[in-house]
Amino acid sequence: MTLTAARQVADAVLYEGYLLYPYRATSAKNQVRWQFGILGPAGAAAAGVGEEPSMSAEVVVESHPGATIDMYVRFLQVQARVVQRRTDDGWQAVDELVVDGTRWIAFHEAVAREIPLLDVRLDEVAEGKVFQVGVPSGEDIEELREDGRLVGRLVRSRWALHGTLTVTSRPGRDPRVILLGFRVDNRTTWAAGDVPGWTPRDVAARYSFVGTHLLMSAAGTRFVSLLDGPAWADADTSTCAQHRCWPVMVADDDGVDAVLVSPIVLGDYPTIAPESAGDLFDATEIDEILTLRVMTMTEREKADARGTDPRAAAILARCDAMSADAMARLHGARRPSDDEPDVRAVPVESLQTVPVYGDDVPWWDEGQDARAEPEQDAVLVNGVPVAKGSRVLLRPSRRADAQDLFLAGQTAVVSRVYFDVDGDTHVAVVLEDDPGSDLYDTTGRFYYFGPEEIEPLPAHQDAT
């Protein structure tokens, strides 16, 4: 199986938060690193200078004799870049050096690593199987010349990392499934004083696995989604335990299900937005806003960013060369769900019909169109008309924000039904047991849910 498309998502996870706007080493938020999925060396978390050394996850696969799994352990290895000036006595470390118009700044980069573990038979891991996932130390030297003269160099150093991937399996409650467990441990030995002049936090970072995640595909069996699997697997998917990561379904290049065990919580089948022109690394980045902010940087700031990291230089080059059409594509897109529910706006008894806006009615001026009556309009949800005063059970979708997810399973009363100019419906509600519910009508502030996120309730039925 090939995982080119899945690797695009995995790479976004790998570098998420790698270098934050304004992409300069002098920025405080780029001086305390690194990002998600860090497995620190043993003892670093307890000492307050690093993060925990392990992450673990469980996934569900269908039970088939002879099935195998391919696993790819992926992470960044920290690489310290030291800038040195040539002197009569040899080499002198400096904070920065300008050579032939290019500014070089001492910084810490990272090297992407991928360790493949292929054709692992599932019937061989029942008792647990341990795989080594280390990478060696190394040093590279890049010479810096001006007018043919050697005037400086960049010394890039990496420290060896030693880790393990432990794979286990156990039978599911349903005989059709097997629960696979994965645990990655950083087993690198270290000491706070290993590098003279460096703080314990800096030393711990150099012995850490960064952006750690797993990419997996299977042969002879299929993965079962933890979020949207078949009903017969619910008893097993609900028992899966995760620590510092979350497994989601992705697809290989043939459309066959694979799994990404991500240190960032994602929904099933995440994709890279086709409008995105490239990585910006800026946790939950919004391409248009960040691109515009990059364009406001001064030439001095851009020079600092280019001298900080090659990936920052690539961002600047892409933003500087962006055409008006490319910028317009970043402005946004609406992608309807594949599983649209039975939701449509209808008139109920004497209620008004849904307004249809056209050139004859300015949609931005509600005073000129009396057809929109949020306190009277209704929407049909699973055959039941829902309008002001209706009781509903809240069932936020998986794409809802965190605040809405906290309200899952609670009952609410509908206050308004709104229809926007894009044809979408928004149901404004107040929580039934909210002691301040009488203030919502006064202030006009409500919780908003789509019709697919609510379930109509009879007038006096409790939620179940």
Coordinates of C-alpha atoms in Angstrom, one line a residue, residues 118-456:
L118 CA 6.6 -3.9 8.0
D119 CA 4.6 -7.1 7.6
V120 CA 4.1 -7.6 11.3
R121 CA 1.7 -10.5 11.8
L122 CA -1.1 -9.8 14.3
D123 CA -1.1 -13.3 15.6
E124 CA 2.6 -12.8 16.7
V125 CA 1.9 -9.8 19.0
A126 CA -0.6 -11.4 21.5
E127 CA 2.1 -11.6 24.1
G128 CA 3.6 -8.3 23.2
K129 CA 6.4 -7.5 20.8
V130 CA 9.0 -4.8 21.2
F131 CA 10.6 -3.0 18.3
Q132 CA 13.7 -0.7 18.5
V133 CA 13.1 2.8 17.1
G134 CA 16.3 4.7 17.7
V135 CA 18.3 7.0 15.5
P136 CA 22.1 7.8 15.7
S137 CA 23.8 11.0 16.5
G138 CA 25.5 13.0 13.8
E139 CA 27.2 16.2 12.7
D140 CA 27.2 18.1 9.4
I141 CA 29.3 21.1 8.4
E142 CA 28.3 23.6 5.8
E143 CA 30.9 26.0 4.7
L144 CA 30.1 29.7 4.1
R145 CA 32.1 31.5 1.5
E146 CA 32.3 35.1 0.3
D147 CA 34.1 36.0 -2.9
G148 CA 35.5 32.6 -2.8
R149 CA 37.0 33.0 0.7
L150 CA 36.0 30.7 3.5
V151 CA 34.7 33.1 6.2
G152 CA 32.4 30.9 8.3
R153 CA 30.5 27.7 8.7
L154 CA 27.4 26.1 10.1
V155 CA 27.9 23.2 12.4
R156 CA 24.7 21.1 12.8
S157 CA 24.7 18.5 15.6
R158 CA 22.2 15.8 16.5
W159 CA 22.1 13.6 19.5
A160 CA 21.3 9.9 19.4
L161 CA 17.8 8.8 20.4
H162 CA 16.8 5.4 21.7
G163 CA 13.2 4.3 21.9
T164 CA 10.9 1.3 21.7
L165 CA 7.5 0.6 20.1
T166 CA 5.6 -2.1 22.0
V167 CA 2.7 -3.8 20.2
T168 CA 0.2 -5.9 21.9
S169 CA -3.2 -7.5 21.1
R170 CA -6.2 -8.8 23.0
P171 CA -9.5 -10.3 21.9
G172 CA -12.5 -8.1 21.7
R173 CA -15.8 -8.6 23.4
D174 CA -17.1 -9.2 19.9
P175 CA -15.4 -12.2 18.3
R176 CA -15.1 -10.3 15.0
V177 CA -12.5 -7.9 16.3
I178 CA -9.1 -7.6 17.9
L179 CA -7.8 -4.7 20.0
L180 CA -4.3 -3.7 19.1
G181 CA -2.2 -1.6 21.6
F182 CA 0.7 0.6 20.7
R183 CA 3.1 2.3 23.1
V184 CA 6.1 4.4 22.1
D185 CA 8.7 5.0 24.9
N186 CA 11.7 7.3 24.8
R187 CA 14.5 5.3 26.5
T188 CA 17.3 7.7 25.9
T189 CA 19.7 8.2 28.8
W190 CA 20.7 11.8 29.6
A191 CA 22.0 14.1 32.3
A192 CA 21.2 17.8 32.7
G193 CA 24.9 18.8 32.4
D194 CA 25.6 16.8 29.2
V195 CA 26.1 20.0 27.2
P196 CA 28.2 22.7 29.0
G197 CA 26.5 26.1 29.0
W198 CA 23.1 24.7 28.2
T199 CA 20.1 24.7 30.5
P200 CA 18.6 21.4 31.6
R201 CA 15.5 22.3 29.5
D202 CA 17.6 22.8 26.4
V203 CA 19.5 19.5 27.0
A204 CA 16.2 17.6 27.5
A205 CA 14.9 18.9 24.2
R206 CA 17.8 17.5 22.4
Y207 CA 17.1 14.1 23.7
S208 CA 13.4 14.2 22.9
F209 CA 11.3 12.6 20.2
V210 CA 9.3 15.6 18.7
G211 CA 6.0 15.5 16.8
T212 CA 5.8 11.7 17.4
H213 CA 3.0 9.8 15.7
L214 CA 2.3 6.5 14.0
L215 CA 1.0 5.8 10.5
M216 CA -0.4 2.4 9.9
S217 CA -1.9 0.3 7.1
A218 CA -3.2 -3.3 7.2
A219 CA -3.3 -6.3 4.8
G220 CA -5.8 -9.1 5.2
T221 CA -7.9 -7.1 7.6
R222 CA -9.6 -3.7 8.1
F223 CA -9.4 -1.1 10.8
V224 CA -12.6 -0.1 12.6
S225 CA -13.2 3.6 13.3
L226 CA -13.3 4.6 16.9
L227 CA -15.6 7.5 16.0
D228 CA -18.0 6.1 13.5
G229 CA -17.6 2.3 13.4
P230 CA -20.4 -0.3 13.0
A231 CA -22.8 -0.7 15.9
W232 CA -21.6 -4.2 16.6
A233 CA -18.1 -2.9 17.4
D234 CA -19.2 -0.2 19.8
A235 CA -18.7 -2.3 22.9
D236 CA -15.0 -2.6 21.9
T237 CA -14.2 0.8 20.5
S238 CA -15.6 2.4 23.7
T239 CA -13.0 0.5 25.8
C240 CA -10.0 1.6 23.8
A241 CA -7.6 3.6 26.0
Q242 CA -5.5 6.5 24.7
H243 CA -2.7 8.5 26.3
R244 CA -1.4 11.7 24.8
C245 CA -2.6 10.7 21.3
W246 CA -5.7 9.8 19.3
P247 CA -6.1 7.4 16.4
V248 CA -8.1 8.5 13.4
M249 CA -8.9 7.0 10.1
V250 CA -7.1 8.1 7.0
A251 CA -7.1 6.6 3.5
D252 CA -4.2 5.2 1.5
D253 CA -3.8 6.1 -2.2
D254 CA -6.2 3.3 -3.2
G255 CA -8.9 4.6 -0.8
V256 CA -8.3 1.7 1.7
D257 CA -8.6 2.6 5.3
A258 CA -5.4 3.3 7.3
V259 CA -4.8 4.9 10.7
L260 CA -2.9 7.9 11.9
V261 CA -2.2 7.9 15.6
S262 CA -1.9 11.6 16.1
P263 CA -0.7 13.8 19.1
I264 CA -3.4 16.3 17.9
V265 CA -7.1 15.4 18.2
L266 CA -8.5 15.1 14.7
G267 CA -11.7 13.7 13.2
D268 CA -11.7 10.8 10.8
Y269 CA -10.4 11.3 7.3
P270 CA -8.7 14.7 7.8
T271 CA -7.4 16.3 4.6
I272 CA -5.3 19.2 3.6
A273 CA -7.4 22.1 2.3
P274 CA -6.8 22.3 -1.5
E275 CA -6.8 26.1 -1.1
S276 CA -3.7 26.0 1.1
A277 CA -0.5 26.9 -0.8
G278 CA 1.8 25.4 1.8
D279 CA 2.7 24.9 5.4
L280 CA 2.7 27.8 7.9
F281 CA 3.3 25.6 11.0
D282 CA 1.3 27.9 13.2
A283 CA -1.0 25.7 15.4
T284 CA -4.5 25.8 13.9
E285 CA -3.3 28.1 11.3
I286 CA -5.6 30.3 9.1
D287 CA -3.7 30.6 5.9
E288 CA -5.2 33.9 4.7
I289 CA -4.7 35.8 8.0
L290 CA -1.1 34.5 8.4
T291 CA -0.2 35.2 4.8
L292 CA -1.4 38.8 5.1
R293 CA 0.6 39.2 8.3
V294 CA 3.7 37.9 6.6
M295 CA 3.2 40.5 3.9
T296 CA 3.3 43.2 6.6
M297 CA 6.8 42.2 7.8
T298 CA 9.5 44.7 7.2
E299 CA 12.5 43.8 5.1
R300 CA 14.7 43.6 8.3
E301 CA 12.2 41.2 9.9
K302 CA 12.1 39.1 6.7
A303 CA 15.9 39.0 6.7
D304 CA 15.8 37.8 10.3
A305 CA 13.3 35.1 9.4
R306 CA 15.2 33.9 6.4
G307 CA 18.3 33.6 8.6
T308 CA 16.4 31.7 11.3
D309 CA 15.3 28.6 9.4
P310 CA 15.1 27.3 5.7
R311 CA 11.4 26.6 6.2
A312 CA 10.8 30.2 7.3
A313 CA 12.6 31.4 4.2
A314 CA 10.3 29.1 2.0
I315 CA 7.2 30.7 3.7
L316 CA 8.4 34.2 2.9
A317 CA 9.2 33.3 -0.7
R318 CA 5.8 31.8 -1.2
C319 CA 4.0 34.7 0.3
D320 CA 6.0 37.3 -1.6
A321 CA 5.2 35.5 -4.9
M322 CA 1.5 34.9 -4.2
S323 CA -0.8 36.1 -6.9
A324 CA -4.1 37.9 -6.4
D325 CA -5.9 34.7 -7.6
A326 CA -4.0 32.5 -5.1
M327 CA -4.9 35.0 -2.3
A328 CA -8.5 35.0 -3.3
R329 CA -8.6 31.2 -3.0
L330 CA -7.6 31.4 0.6
H331 CA -10.6 33.5 1.5
G332 CA -12.7 30.4 2.4
A333 CA -14.8 27.6 1.0
R334 CA -18.0 25.9 2.1
R335 CA -18.0 22.1 1.9
P336 CA -21.3 20.5 2.6
S337 CA -21.4 17.3 4.6
D338 CA -21.8 14.0 2.7
D339 CA -24.5 12.9 5.2
E340 CA -27.0 15.8 5.1
P341 CA -29.9 15.0 7.5
D342 CA -33.6 15.2 6.7
V343 CA -33.7 18.9 7.5
R344 CA -35.8 21.5 5.5
A345 CA -37.6 24.7 6.3
V346 CA -41.4 24.5 6.0
P347 CA -44.4 26.7 6.9
V348 CA -46.3 25.5 9.9
E349 CA -50.0 26.5 10.1
S350 CA -49.9 30.3 9.8
L351 CA -46.1 30.6 10.1
Q352 CA -44.2 32.5 7.4
T353 CA -42.4 30.6 4.7
V354 CA -38.6 30.7 4.5
P355 CA -37.5 34.0 2.8
V356 CA -35.9 33.7 -0.6
Y357 CA -33.6 36.6 -1.2
G358 CA -33.1 38.1 -4.6
D359 CA -32.2 41.3 -6.4
D360 CA -35.5 42.9 -5.4
V361 CA -34.9 42.5 -1.7
P362 CA -31.7 43.8 0.0
W363 CA -30.8 40.9 2.3
W364 CA -28.6 43.1 4.5
D365 CA -31.6 45.2 5.6
E366 CA -34.0 43.1 7.7
G367 CA -36.4 46.1 7.9
Q368 CA -37.2 45.8 4.2
D369 CA -38.1 42.1 4.3
A370 CA -40.8 41.0 6.7
R371 CA -40.7 37.4 5.5
A372 CA -38.0 36.5 8.0
E373 CA -39.6 36.0 11.4
P374 CA -37.1 34.1 13.7
E375 CA -39.7 34.0 16.5
Q376 CA -42.3 32.4 14.3
D377 CA -40.4 30.4 11.6
A378 CA -40.0 26.7 12.0
V379 CA -37.7 24.0 10.7
L380 CA -38.7 20.3 10.1
V381 CA -36.3 17.9 11.9
N382 CA -37.0 14.2 11.2
G383 CA -40.5 15.0 10.4
V384 CA -41.2 17.1 13.5
P385 CA -41.7 20.9 13.2
V386 CA -39.3 22.8 15.5
A387 CA -40.1 26.4 16.4
K388 CA -39.9 28.8 19.3
G389 CA -40.9 26.9 22.5
S390 CA -40.0 23.5 21.3
R391 CA -38.0 21.2 23.6
V392 CA -34.9 19.6 22.1
L393 CA -32.1 17.3 23.0
L394 CA -28.6 18.7 22.1
R395 CA -26.4 16.3 20.1
P396 CA -23.4 18.4 18.8
S397 CA -21.7 17.0 15.7
R398 CA -18.1 15.9 15.8
R399 CA -17.1 19.1 14.0
A400 CA -18.6 21.3 16.8
D401 CA -16.4 23.5 18.9
A402 CA -15.4 22.5 22.5
Q403 CA -18.1 24.7 24.1
D404 CA -20.9 23.0 22.2
L405 CA -19.5 19.6 22.9
F406 CA -19.8 20.2 26.6
L407 CA -23.6 20.6 26.1
A408 CA -24.1 17.2 24.6
G409 CA -27.0 15.4 26.1
Q410 CA -28.6 18.4 27.7
T411 CA -32.1 19.6 27.0
A412 CA -32.9 23.0 25.7
V413 CA -35.8 25.2 24.6
V414 CA -35.8 26.8 21.2
S415 CA -36.0 30.6 21.1
R416 CA -35.4 31.4 17.5
V417 CA -35.0 29.8 14.1
Y418 CA -32.8 31.7 11.7
F419 CA -32.2 31.2 7.9
D420 CA -29.1 32.8 6.4
V421 CA -28.5 33.9 2.9
D422 CA -26.4 30.8 2.1
G423 CA -29.4 28.6 2.7
D424 CA -28.3 27.3 6.1
T425 CA -30.5 27.0 9.2
H426 CA -29.5 28.0 12.7
V427 CA -31.6 27.1 15.8
A428 CA -31.1 29.4 18.7
V429 CA -31.7 27.7 22.1
V430 CA -31.4 28.3 25.8
L431 CA -30.6 25.5 28.3
E432 CA -33.6 24.2 30.1
D433 CA -32.0 24.2 33.5
D434 CA -30.0 27.4 33.1
P435 CA -31.0 29.8 36.0
G436 CA -30.1 32.8 33.8
S437 CA -32.2 31.7 30.8
D438 CA -34.5 34.8 31.1
L439 CA -31.5 37.0 30.3
Y440 CA -31.0 35.5 26.9
D441 CA -34.0 37.1 25.3
T442 CA -33.0 40.5 26.8
T443 CA -29.4 40.3 25.5
G444 CA -30.1 38.3 22.3
R445 CA -27.3 35.9 23.1
F446 CA -28.1 32.2 22.5
Y447 CA -26.4 28.9 21.9
Y448 CA -26.7 28.0 18.2
F449 CA -27.0 24.5 16.7
G450 CA -27.7 23.2 13.2
P451 CA -31.0 21.2 12.8
E452 CA -28.9 18.0 12.4
E453 CA -27.5 18.6 16.0
I454 CA -30.9 18.6 17.8
E455 CA -33.4 15.9 18.5
P456 CA -37.1 17.0 19.0

